[in-house]
mmCIF file of C-alpha atoms in Angstrom:
data_model
loop_
_atom_site.group_PDB
_atom_site.id
_atom_site.type_symbol
_atom_site.label_atom_id
_atom_site.label_comp_id
_atom_site.label_asym_id
_atom_site.label_seq_id
_atom_site.Cartn_x
_atom_site.Cartn_y
_atom_site.Cartn_z
ATOM 1 C CA MET O 1 11.349 61.893 113.582
ATOM 2 C CA LYS O 2 11.518 58.357 112.343
ATOM 3 C CA LEU O 3 11.190 57.932 108.528
ATOM 4 C CA ARG O 4 8.809 55.248 107.472
ATOM 5 C CA PRO O 5 10.124 52.879 104.665
ATOM 6 C CA LEU O 6 8.585 53.451 101.235
ATOM 7 C CA SER O 7 5.875 50.929 100.311
ATOM 8 C CA ILE O 8 6.461 48.630 97.252
ATOM 9 C CA ALA O 9 3.965 50.570 95.500
ATOM 10 C CA SER O 10 5.681 53.893 96.199
ATOM 11 C CA VAL O 11 8.899 52.382 95.094
ATOM 12 C CA SER O 12 7.345 51.213 91.869
ATOM 13 C CA VAL O 13 5.999 54.693 91.159
ATOM 14 C CA VAL O 14 9.415 56.219 91.714
ATOM 15 C CA LEU O 15 11.073 53.692 89.311
ATOM 16 C CA VAL O 16 8.541 54.201 86.547
ATOM 17 C CA ALA O 17 9.067 57.919 86.943
ATOM 18 C CA LEU O 18 12.953 57.723 86.652
ATOM 19 C CA THR O 19 12.705 55.275 83.720
ATOM 20 C CA ALA O 20 10.381 57.741 81.945
ATOM 21 C CA ALA O 21 12.644 60.533 82.745
ATOM 22 C CA MET O 22 15.692 58.649 81.352
ATOM 23 C CA THR O 23 13.807 57.604 78.313
ATOM 24 C CA THR O 24 12.802 61.204 77.631
ATOM 25 C CA SER O 25 16.168 62.538 77.963
ATOM 26 C CA ALA O 26 17.866 60.002 75.886
ATOM 27 C CA PRO O 27 18.865 61.306 72.504
ATOM 28 C CA ALA O 28 16.855 60.025 69.551
ATOM 29 C CA ALA O 29 18.243 58.532 66.478
ATOM 30 C CA LEU O 30 18.105 60.773 63.302
ATOM 31 C CA LYS O 31 14.950 59.927 61.341
ATOM 32 C CA SER O 32 14.520 60.142 57.641
ATOM 33 C CA SER O 33 11.361 62.066 58.092
ATOM 34 C CA VAL O 34 13.202 64.836 59.788
ATOM 35 C CA VAL O 35 16.445 64.785 57.933
ATOM 36 C CA SER O 36 15.314 64.129 54.304
ATOM 37 C CA PRO O 37 13.421 67.504 53.868
ATOM 38 C CA ILE O 38 16.566 69.237 54.978
ATOM 39 C CA LEU O 39 19.031 67.526 52.682
ATOM 40 C CA LYS O 40 16.510 67.272 49.726
ATOM 41 C CA SER O 41 16.132 71.099 49.854
ATOM 42 C CA ALA O 42 19.866 71.558 49.778
ATOM 43 C CA ALA O 43 20.324 69.052 46.811
ATOM 44 C CA SER O 44 17.642 70.669 44.766
ATOM 45 C CA SER O 45 19.020 74.169 45.231
ATOM 46 C CA LYS O 46 20.769 75.867 42.312
ATOM 47 C CA THR O 47 23.801 76.327 44.561
ATOM 48 C CA LEU O 48 24.586 72.754 44.757
ATOM 49 C CA ALA O 49 23.304 71.672 41.380
ATOM 50 C CA ASN O 50 22.073 68.193 42.116
ATOM 51 C CA PRO O 51 25.103 66.792 43.957
ATOM 52 C CA GLY O 52 25.841 63.191 44.754
ATOM 53 C CA MET O 53 24.757 62.884 48.485
ATOM 54 C CA ILE O 54 24.222 60.208 51.075
ATOM 55 C CA LEU O 55 23.555 60.093 54.929
ATOM 56 C CA MET O 56 24.042 56.777 56.548
ATOM 57 C CA ASP O 57 23.869 55.240 59.908
ATOM 58 C CA PRO O 58 27.441 53.476 60.498
ATOM 59 C CA VAL O 59 25.965 51.205 63.192
ATOM 60 C CA THR O 60 22.998 49.807 61.326
ATOM 61 C CA GLY O 61 24.082 50.475 57.654
ATOM 62 C CA GLU O 62 20.718 52.181 57.053
ATOM 63 C CA THR O 63 20.709 54.806 54.363
ATOM 64 C CA ILE O 64 18.738 57.767 55.790
ATOM 65 C CA PHE O 65 19.060 60.031 52.849
ATOM 66 C CA ASP O 66 20.252 59.447 49.219
ATOM 67 C CA ASN O 67 20.394 61.866 46.316
ATOM 68 C CA ASP O 68 22.022 60.341 43.220
ATOM 69 C CA ALA O 69 24.562 58.722 45.391
ATOM 70 C CA ASP O 70 25.418 56.071 42.954
ATOM 71 C CA THR O 71 26.283 58.231 40.046
ATOM 72 C CA LEU O 72 30.053 58.495 39.447
ATOM 73 C CA ARG O 73 31.358 62.005 40.269
ATOM 74 C CA ARG O 74 34.611 63.973 40.306
ATOM 75 C CA PRO O 75 35.524 63.615 44.031
ATOM 76 C CA ALA O 76 38.571 66.058 44.295
ATOM 77 C CA SER O 77 40.463 65.393 47.518
ATOM 78 C CA LEU O 78 37.953 62.825 48.827
ATOM 79 C CA LEU O 79 39.978 60.415 46.753
ATOM 80 C CA LYS O 80 42.561 60.526 49.451
ATOM 81 C CA LEU O 81 40.337 58.412 51.700
ATOM 82 C CA LEU O 82 40.677 55.567 49.139
ATOM 83 C CA SER O 83 44.425 56.237 49.240
ATOM 84 C CA ALA O 84 44.464 55.956 53.015
ATOM 85 C CA ALA O 85 42.281 52.778 52.997
ATOM 86 C CA SER O 86 44.373 51.255 50.407
ATOM 87 C CA LEU O 87 47.628 52.015 52.404
ATOM 88 C CA LEU O 88 46.315 50.405 55.584
ATOM 89 C CA ASN O 89 45.459 47.266 53.403
ATOM 90 C CA TYR O 90 49.040 46.727 52.909
ATOM 91 C CA VAL O 91 51.130 48.705 55.489
ATOM 92 C CA ALA O 92 50.865 48.707 59.399
ATOM 93 C CA PRO O 93 50.118 52.229 60.991
ATOM 94 C CA ASP O 94 53.425 51.990 63.018
ATOM 95 C CA PHE O 95 55.597 51.299 59.871
ATOM 96 C CA ARG O 96 58.498 53.790 59.542
ATOM 97 C CA PHE O 97 60.397 54.617 56.237
ATOM 98 C CA THR O 98 64.124 54.475 56.588
ATOM 99 C CA THR O 99 66.853 56.190 54.659
ATOM 100 C CA GLU O 100 70.439 55.021 55.060
ATOM 101 C CA ILE O 101 73.628 56.840 53.903
ATOM 102 C CA LEU O 102 76.937 54.863 53.368
ATOM 103 C CA THR O 103 80.310 55.361 51.937
ATOM 104 C CA GLY O 104 81.133 53.363 48.711
ATOM 105 C CA ALA O 105 84.046 51.159 47.991
ATOM 106 C CA GLU O 106 85.324 53.838 45.541
ATOM 107 C CA PRO O 107 86.659 57.213 46.964
ATOM 108 C CA ASN O 108 84.255 60.101 47.360
ATOM 109 C CA THR O 109 81.208 57.777 46.755
ATOM 110 C CA LEU O 110 78.007 58.416 48.718
ATOM 111 C CA MET O 111 75.597 55.590 48.666
ATOM 112 C CA ILE O 112 71.879 56.136 49.660
ATOM 113 C CA ALA O 113 69.554 53.250 50.497
ATOM 114 C CA GLY O 114 66.075 54.730 50.402
ATOM 115 C CA SER O 115 62.698 53.430 51.020
ATOM 116 C CA LEU O 116 60.600 56.005 49.044
ATOM 117 C CA ASP O 117 59.922 58.045 52.235
ATOM 118 C CA PRO O 118 57.048 60.377 51.124
ATOM 119 C CA TRP O 119 57.619 62.982 53.796
ATOM 120 C CA MET O 120 61.317 64.002 53.850
ATOM 121 C CA GLU O 121 61.749 67.694 54.719
ATOM 122 C CA ARG O 122 63.913 70.427 53.088
ATOM 123 C CA ASN O 123 63.931 72.707 56.199
ATOM 124 C CA ASP O 124 66.162 71.231 58.935
ATOM 125 C CA SER O 125 64.501 72.887 61.826
ATOM 126 C CA LEU O 126 60.947 71.820 60.798
ATOM 127 C CA ALA O 127 62.226 68.308 60.213
ATOM 128 C CA THR O 128 63.659 68.309 63.766
ATOM 129 C CA LYS O 129 60.410 69.707 65.145
ATOM 130 C CA MET O 130 58.225 67.177 63.429
ATOM 131 C CA GLY O 131 60.498 64.123 63.525
ATOM 132 C CA ARG O 132 60.763 63.912 59.833
ATOM 133 C CA ALA O 133 63.897 62.850 57.819
ATOM 134 C CA SER O 134 65.944 66.019 57.073
ATOM 135 C CA LEU O 135 67.384 66.354 53.642
ATOM 136 C CA PRO O 136 69.922 69.169 54.552
ATOM 137 C CA LYS O 137 71.132 66.868 57.563
ATOM 138 C CA ILE O 138 71.849 64.074 55.083
ATOM 139 C CA VAL O 139 74.165 66.448 53.108
ATOM 140 C CA LYS O 140 75.861 67.835 56.241
ATOM 141 C CA THR O 141 76.413 64.391 57.615
ATOM 142 C CA ALA O 142 77.784 63.083 54.396
ATOM 143 C CA LEU O 143 80.176 66.224 53.853
ATOM 144 C CA LYS O 144 81.466 65.971 57.489
ATOM 145 C CA LYS O 145 82.322 62.288 56.820
ATOM 146 C CA PHE O 146 84.079 62.758 53.449
ATOM 147 C CA ASP O 147 85.878 65.855 54.302
ATOM 148 C CA SER O 148 87.364 64.193 57.312
ATOM 149 C CA GLU O 149 88.472 61.327 55.322
ATOM 150 C CA ASN O 150 90.065 63.421 52.715
ATOM 151 C CA GLY O 151 91.553 65.917 55.220
ATOM 152 C CA SER O 152 90.098 68.833 53.342
ATOM 153 C CA PRO O 153 86.809 69.798 51.732
ATOM 154 C CA ILE O 154 86.055 67.434 48.816
ATOM 155 C CA LYS O 155 85.477 68.820 45.314
ATOM 156 C CA THR O 156 83.678 65.906 43.580
ATOM 157 C CA LEU O 157 81.176 63.433 44.764
ATOM 158 C CA HIS O 158 79.456 60.432 43.061
ATOM 159 C CA ILE O 159 76.179 59.445 44.483
ATOM 160 C CA GLU O 160 74.674 55.960 43.969
ATOM 161 C CA TYR O 161 71.112 55.836 45.190
ATOM 162 C CA ALA O 162 68.028 53.570 45.395
ATOM 163 C CA SER O 163 64.511 54.275 46.165
ATOM 164 C CA MET O 164 64.560 58.091 46.432
ATOM 165 C CA HIS O 165 62.037 60.472 45.057
ATOM 166 C CA SER O 166 63.669 62.478 42.094
ATOM 167 C CA VAL O 167 62.865 65.789 43.781
ATOM 168 C CA ASP O 168 64.457 64.877 46.962
ATOM 169 C CA LEU O 169 67.623 63.582 45.155
ATOM 170 C CA ASP O 170 67.628 66.789 43.192
ATOM 171 C CA PHE O 171 67.631 68.825 46.365
ATOM 172 C CA ILE O 172 70.425 66.749 47.813
ATOM 173 C CA LYS O 173 72.471 67.365 44.630
ATOM 174 C CA ALA O 174 71.839 71.078 44.625
ATOM 175 C CA GLN O 175 72.843 71.320 48.222
ATOM 176 C CA PHE O 176 76.252 69.719 47.486
ATOM 177 C CA LYS O 177 76.695 71.915 44.459
ATOM 178 C CA ALA O 178 75.916 75.094 46.454
ATOM 179 C CA ARG O 179 79.079 74.061 48.587
ATOM 180 C CA ASN O 180 81.086 73.852 45.287
ATOM 181 C CA VAL O 181 81.048 70.072 45.221
ATOM 182 C CA LYS O 182 80.689 68.624 41.646
ATOM 183 C CA VAL O 183 78.194 65.866 41.658
ATOM 184 C CA THR O 184 77.274 62.967 39.533
ATOM 185 C CA ALA O 185 74.582 60.343 40.369
ATOM 186 C CA THR O 186 73.696 56.869 39.257
ATOM 187 C CA LYS O 187 70.392 54.995 40.139
ATOM 188 C CA ILE O 188 70.936 51.398 41.443
ATOM 189 C CA SER O 189 69.018 48.849 43.511
ATOM 190 C CA ASN O 190 69.011 48.652 47.267
ATOM 191 C CA SER O 191 70.641 45.419 47.197
ATOM 192 C CA GLU O 192 73.426 46.900 45.094
ATOM 193 C CA VAL O 193 73.837 49.746 47.572
ATOM 194 C CA HIS O 194 74.517 47.239 50.486
ATOM 195 C CA LEU O 195 76.605 44.983 48.148
ATOM 196 C CA TYR O 196 79.125 47.713 46.998
ATOM 197 C CA SER O 197 79.092 50.095 50.287
ATOM 198 C CA LYS O 198 82.071 50.236 52.537
ATOM 199 C CA GLU O 199 80.490 51.797 55.772
ATOM 200 C CA SER O 200 77.231 52.992 57.197
ATOM 201 C CA ILE O 201 77.227 56.637 58.175
ATOM 202 C CA ALA O 202 73.804 57.283 59.396
ATOM 203 C CA LYS O 203 70.155 56.162 59.313
ATOM 204 C CA PHE O 204 67.211 58.594 59.133
ATOM 205 C CA GLN O 205 63.680 57.517 59.984
ATOM 206 C CA SER O 206 60.306 58.838 59.210
ATOM 207 C CA PRO O 207 57.527 59.371 61.801
ATOM 208 C CA PRO O 208 55.188 56.397 61.993
ATOM 209 C CA LEU O 209 52.841 55.924 58.915
ATOM 210 C CA GLN O 210 49.973 56.889 61.086
ATOM 211 C CA LYS O 211 51.346 60.496 61.680
ATOM 212 C CA ILE O 212 52.055 60.877 57.902
ATOM 213 C CA MET O 213 48.632 59.796 56.923
ATOM 214 C CA ASP O 214 46.974 61.993 59.668
ATOM 215 C CA TRP O 215 48.865 64.900 58.074
ATOM 216 C CA MET O 216 47.892 64.047 54.588
ATOM 217 C CA LEU O 217 44.064 63.786 55.555
ATOM 218 C CA LEU O 218 44.280 66.879 58.012
ATOM 219 C CA TRP O 219 45.908 69.349 55.492
ATOM 220 C CA SER O 220 44.946 67.505 52.224
ATOM 221 C CA ASP O 221 48.468 67.088 51.087
ATOM 222 C CA ASN O 222 48.433 66.436 47.486
ATOM 223 C CA THR O 223 52.051 65.082 47.259
ATOM 224 C CA LEU O 224 51.521 62.793 50.053
ATOM 225 C CA GLY O 225 48.210 61.488 48.673
ATOM 226 C CA ASN O 226 49.858 60.566 45.423
ATOM 227 C CA ARG O 227 52.867 59.099 47.025
ATOM 228 C CA MET O 228 50.888 57.010 49.638
ATOM 229 C CA ALA O 229 48.759 55.606 46.793
ATOM 230 C CA MET O 230 51.761 54.703 44.735
ATOM 231 C CA TYR O 231 53.624 53.079 47.561
ATOM 232 C CA ALA O 232 50.477 50.952 48.500
ATOM 233 C CA ALA O 233 50.251 49.980 44.763
ATOM 234 C CA MET O 234 53.956 48.836 44.975
ATOM 235 C CA LYS O 235 53.261 46.785 48.069
ATOM 236 C CA ALA O 236 50.196 45.283 46.222
ATOM 237 C CA GLY O 237 52.568 44.246 43.375
ATOM 238 C CA LEU O 238 51.338 46.884 40.879
ATOM 239 C CA GLY O 239 54.676 48.851 40.758
ATOM 240 C CA TYR O 240 55.450 52.183 42.064
ATOM 241 C CA GLY O 241 53.634 54.687 39.806
ATOM 242 C CA GLN O 242 50.225 56.108 39.034
ATOM 243 C CA SER O 243 49.434 53.488 36.489
ATOM 244 C CA GLY O 244 48.653 50.979 39.215
ATOM 245 C CA ILE O 245 46.511 53.355 41.395
ATOM 246 C CA GLU O 246 43.066 52.476 39.875
ATOM 247 C CA GLU O 247 43.553 48.655 40.133
ATOM 248 C CA LEU O 248 44.736 49.244 43.751
ATOM 249 C CA PHE O 249 41.575 51.021 44.614
ATOM 250 C CA LYS O 250 39.441 48.321 42.994
ATOM 251 C CA ARG O 251 41.231 45.556 45.078
ATOM 252 C CA THR O 252 40.725 47.516 48.218
ATOM 253 C CA LEU O 253 37.127 48.096 47.544
ATOM 254 C CA ALA O 254 36.697 44.253 46.482
ATOM 255 C CA ASP O 255 38.457 43.161 49.929
ATOM 256 C CA LEU O 256 35.805 45.205 51.619
ATOM 257 C CA ASN O 257 32.944 43.809 49.487
ATOM 258 C CA ILE O 258 32.178 47.231 47.868
ATOM 259 C CA ASP O 259 31.041 47.533 44.256
ATOM 260 C CA SER O 260 33.689 49.433 42.440
ATOM 261 C CA THR O 261 31.854 49.348 38.986
ATOM 262 C CA GLY O 262 32.823 52.547 37.093
ATOM 263 C CA LEU O 263 35.580 53.774 39.384
ATOM 264 C CA HIS O 264 38.280 55.588 37.572
ATOM 265 C CA ALA O 265 41.401 56.887 39.339
ATOM 266 C CA VAL O 266 44.302 58.716 37.556
ATOM 267 C CA ASP O 267 46.099 59.610 40.847
ATOM 268 C CA GLY O 268 45.912 59.292 44.595
ATOM 269 C CA SER O 269 45.302 62.769 45.535
ATOM 270 C CA GLY O 270 42.244 63.698 43.582
ATOM 271 C CA LEU O 271 43.831 66.468 41.680
ATOM 272 C CA SER O 272 42.955 65.059 38.257
ATOM 273 C CA ARG O 273 39.506 66.049 36.858
ATOM 274 C CA SER O 274 39.253 62.597 35.247
ATOM 275 C CA ASN O 275 38.926 60.786 38.672
ATOM 276 C CA ARG O 276 35.468 59.255 39.141
ATOM 277 C CA VAL O 277 33.953 57.764 42.273
ATOM 278 C CA SER O 278 30.278 57.672 43.675
ATOM 279 C CA ALA O 279 29.231 59.132 47.073
ATOM 280 C CA HIS O 280 27.941 55.645 47.947
ATOM 281 C CA MET O 281 31.488 54.091 47.556
ATOM 282 C CA LEU O 282 32.885 56.702 49.815
ATOM 283 C CA GLY O 283 30.247 56.189 52.211
ATOM 284 C CA GLN O 284 30.889 52.561 52.444
ATOM 285 C CA ILE O 285 34.618 53.265 52.887
ATOM 286 C CA LEU O 286 33.680 55.483 55.864
ATOM 287 C CA ARG O 287 31.556 52.812 57.350
ATOM 288 C CA GLU O 288 34.629 50.490 57.414
ATOM 289 C CA THR O 289 36.624 53.339 59.000
ATOM 290 C CA TYR O 290 33.954 53.385 61.783
ATOM 291 C CA ASN O 291 33.574 49.666 62.346
ATOM 292 C CA ASN O 292 36.831 47.916 61.239
ATOM 293 C CA ASP O 293 39.747 48.221 63.534
ATOM 294 C CA LYS O 294 42.001 47.897 60.461
ATOM 295 C CA TYR O 295 40.784 51.061 58.891
ATOM 296 C CA ARG O 296 39.974 52.970 62.086
ATOM 297 C CA PRO O 297 43.241 55.036 61.941
ATOM 298 C CA ILE O 298 41.694 57.090 59.204
ATOM 299 C CA TYR O 299 39.128 58.562 61.550
ATOM 300 C CA GLY O 300 41.671 60.328 63.712
ATOM 301 C CA GLY O 301 43.169 62.303 60.871
ATOM 302 C CA LEU O 302 39.953 63.811 59.692
ATOM 303 C CA PRO O 303 39.732 67.573 60.163
ATOM 304 C CA ILE O 304 37.160 68.988 62.784
ATOM 305 C CA GLY O 305 34.744 71.683 61.635
ATOM 306 C CA GLY O 306 35.790 75.071 63.086
ATOM 307 C CA VAL O 307 38.739 73.475 64.869
ATOM 308 C CA SER O 308 41.427 71.836 62.776
ATOM 309 C CA GLY O 309 43.202 71.414 59.292
ATOM 310 C CA THR O 310 41.167 72.257 56.171
ATOM 311 C CA MET O 311 37.934 72.565 58.266
ATOM 312 C CA ARG O 312 39.389 75.076 60.782
ATOM 313 C CA HIS O 313 37.454 78.055 59.149
ATOM 314 C CA ARG O 314 34.392 76.079 58.386
ATOM 315 C CA PHE O 315 31.001 76.696 60.365
ATOM 316 C CA LEU O 316 32.612 79.825 62.087
ATOM 317 C CA THR O 317 30.265 82.256 60.526
ATOM 318 C CA SER O 318 28.220 79.939 58.196
ATOM 319 C CA ALA O 319 26.668 77.709 60.940
ATOM 320 C CA PRO O 320 28.257 78.106 64.378
ATOM 321 C CA LYS O 321 25.956 75.689 65.904
ATOM 322 C CA ALA O 322 27.893 72.849 64.236
ATOM 323 C CA ILE O 323 31.391 73.738 65.407
ATOM 324 C CA GLY O 324 33.083 70.775 66.616
ATOM 325 C CA LEU O 325 30.293 68.467 65.552
ATOM 326 C CA VAL O 326 31.526 67.484 62.101
ATOM 327 C CA ARG O 327 34.641 65.442 61.348
ATOM 328 C CA ALA O 328 35.203 65.281 57.576
ATOM 329 C CA LYS O 329 37.683 65.266 54.728
ATOM 330 C CA THR O 330 37.117 68.122 52.365
ATOM 331 C CA GLY O 331 37.743 68.397 48.502
ATOM 332 C CA SER O 332 37.911 71.259 46.068
ATOM 333 C CA LEU O 333 38.454 71.637 42.294
ATOM 334 C CA ASN O 334 37.258 74.393 39.995
ATOM 335 C CA GLY O 335 33.550 73.415 39.476
ATOM 336 C CA THR O 336 33.669 70.885 42.353
ATOM 337 C CA VAL O 337 33.129 71.042 46.063
ATOM 338 C CA SER O 338 33.045 67.823 48.263
ATOM 339 C CA MET O 339 32.909 66.688 51.780
ATOM 340 C CA ALA O 340 32.820 63.272 53.430
ATOM 341 C CA GLY O 341 32.913 62.269 57.085
ATOM 342 C CA PHE O 342 30.978 62.115 60.201
ATOM 343 C CA VAL O 343 28.378 64.398 61.904
ATOM 344 C CA ASP O 344 27.362 64.193 65.475
ATOM 345 C CA GLY O 345 23.642 63.291 65.488
ATOM 346 C CA GLY O 346 22.888 63.196 69.296
ATOM 347 C CA ASP O 347 22.826 59.526 69.844
ATOM 348 C CA HIS O 348 25.938 58.682 67.796
ATOM 349 C CA GLU O 349 27.839 59.910 64.629
ATOM 350 C CA TYR O 350 26.537 59.473 61.192
ATOM 351 C CA ILE O 351 28.236 59.126 57.929
ATOM 352 C CA PHE O 352 27.673 61.914 55.221
ATOM 353 C CA VAL O 353 29.079 62.314 51.734
ATOM 354 C CA ALA O 354 28.322 65.160 49.333
ATOM 355 C CA ILE O 355 29.850 65.766 45.913
ATOM 356 C CA ALA O 356 28.784 68.871 44.144
ATOM 357 C CA ASP O 357 30.637 68.541 40.813
ATOM 358 C CA GLN O 358 28.251 70.551 38.609
ATOM 359 C CA ILE O 359 28.422 73.949 40.170
ATOM 360 C CA PRO O 360 29.843 76.941 38.082
ATOM 361 C CA TYR O 361 33.538 77.581 37.999
ATOM 362 C CA GLY O 362 35.074 80.383 40.259
ATOM 363 C CA PRO O 363 35.539 80.977 43.900
ATOM 364 C CA THR O 364 32.037 82.590 44.441
ATOM 365 C CA ALA O 365 30.096 79.360 43.491
ATOM 366 C CA ALA O 366 32.593 77.279 45.470
ATOM 367 C CA LYS O 367 32.136 79.249 48.687
ATOM 368 C CA ALA O 368 28.388 79.226 48.352
ATOM 369 C CA ALA O 369 28.395 75.483 47.984
ATOM 370 C CA ARG O 370 30.571 75.144 51.057
ATOM 371 C CA VAL O 371 28.230 77.404 53.061
ATOM 372 C CA ALA O 372 25.152 75.431 51.797
ATOM 373 C CA PHE O 373 26.714 72.068 53.063
ATOM 374 C CA ASP O 374 27.507 73.806 56.412
ATOM 375 C CA LYS O 375 24.038 75.022 56.923
ATOM 376 C CA ALA O 376 22.372 71.678 56.002
ATOM 377 C CA LEU O 377 24.447 69.739 58.365
ATOM 378 C CA ALA O 378 23.991 72.367 61.194
ATOM 379 C CA LYS O 379 20.138 71.855 60.993
ATOM 380 C CA PHE O 380 20.433 68.329 62.452
ATOM 381 C CA ALA O 381 23.949 68.103 64.055
ATOM 382 C CA LYS O 382 23.601 67.687 67.812
ATOM 383 C CA PRO O 383 26.388 66.992 70.508
ATOM 384 C CA ILE O 384 26.666 63.193 71.398
ATOM 385 C CA GLU O 385 25.714 62.537 75.007
ATOM 386 C CA GLY O 386 28.642 61.343 76.997
ATOM 387 C CA ALA O 387 32.574 61.384 76.048
ATOM 388 C CA SER O 388 33.229 62.020 72.392
ATOM 389 C CA PRO O 389 35.982 60.066 70.590
ATOM 390 C CA THR O 390 39.284 61.698 70.894
ATOM 391 C CA PRO O 391 41.082 62.592 67.623
ATOM 392 C CA SER O 392 44.693 61.434 66.895
ATOM 393 C CA SER O 393 47.310 63.557 68.517
ATOM 394 C CA ILE O 394 48.607 65.494 65.456
ATOM 395 C CA SER O 395 50.196 68.826 64.668
ATOM 396 C CA GLN O 396 47.955 71.607 64.164
ATOM 397 C CA SER O 397 50.692 73.572 62.348
ATOM 398 C CA PRO O 398 50.360 75.334 59.015
ATOM 399 C CA SER O 399 50.281 73.119 55.980
ATOM 400 C CA PRO O 400 53.626 71.520 54.936
ATOM 401 C CA SER O 401 56.173 73.178 52.861
ATOM 402 C CA ASN O 402 56.747 70.393 50.269
#
């Protein structure tokens, strides 16, 4: 049987039907009228005790929900988002820290030209597995060189070092002493190391900065958070130390046209109870993470709910519907539970920040606050249609040993 061609009218009917079907199936943007009652109920509960909270559309910049979001709060580890953003302001994601060991002009003198590598490892096998500079390998390499030059095991060693963290240097000294080597040490500058050195023995490199930052965010590594912020402060001309961190953060926010009024930062990890930042400031930082290529590397290091890092146990029992739909940095201090990141909302991701810093002390109140956050997000979290962004390829190993 020969099929007759469709008439123009029939084609029009089909096209209208298809368009209607496509329109109907397309995910709708989150609406304030739907989301606000959910978040308002959570914010007004005794469990969260009036938290600073904001939900934003990163595409349009629209604030969908706001509860006391401009009040300065104790952010706990959410402060690491500012450390990461500040670091990317001054250092490229592919930068690697280098530590070089050399022989000195004087006999039995080890010279170390460091670069303040924030992630040197005390366990050699773990260092090899993760591509990190190994402190035991530095000792073994140096001993092999000096023992060979002396024709027998050395008994004394003088170390002249630059740009090394004191705890890492102490570990190196202890390793030598454990091998019956009497050690003395003098701090000098990197230029002096190379001026008075005789021969380079070896160079050790860190993984790219991106991987170190991913780990800091994934596992909320406090040592890394603080060292990263101090390194960024040094690159900004503020010196290597905690005293320059607050000014560093203010400069970073100013560069992004974000109001930093009232911000107070004592460290780069969020451990201090004196730190203060608003949910709105952090929301604006996350918007840059979403839209600005310079800060986009932060996104990949954020843990995924029910899947990875500090979020690996979240939502599993509290709100299974949201597993895999929330990517966020978490924070916790006694009396504070916080969370900031992105939630899949059907059409695209949305920014949310929640800082509950007025809850009672103790693990029971903290657990209840986390569950309250999880359940509230699960009520409007929906998978995004199409391919989801791929997170950075980072180790899902247990938290670091140092």
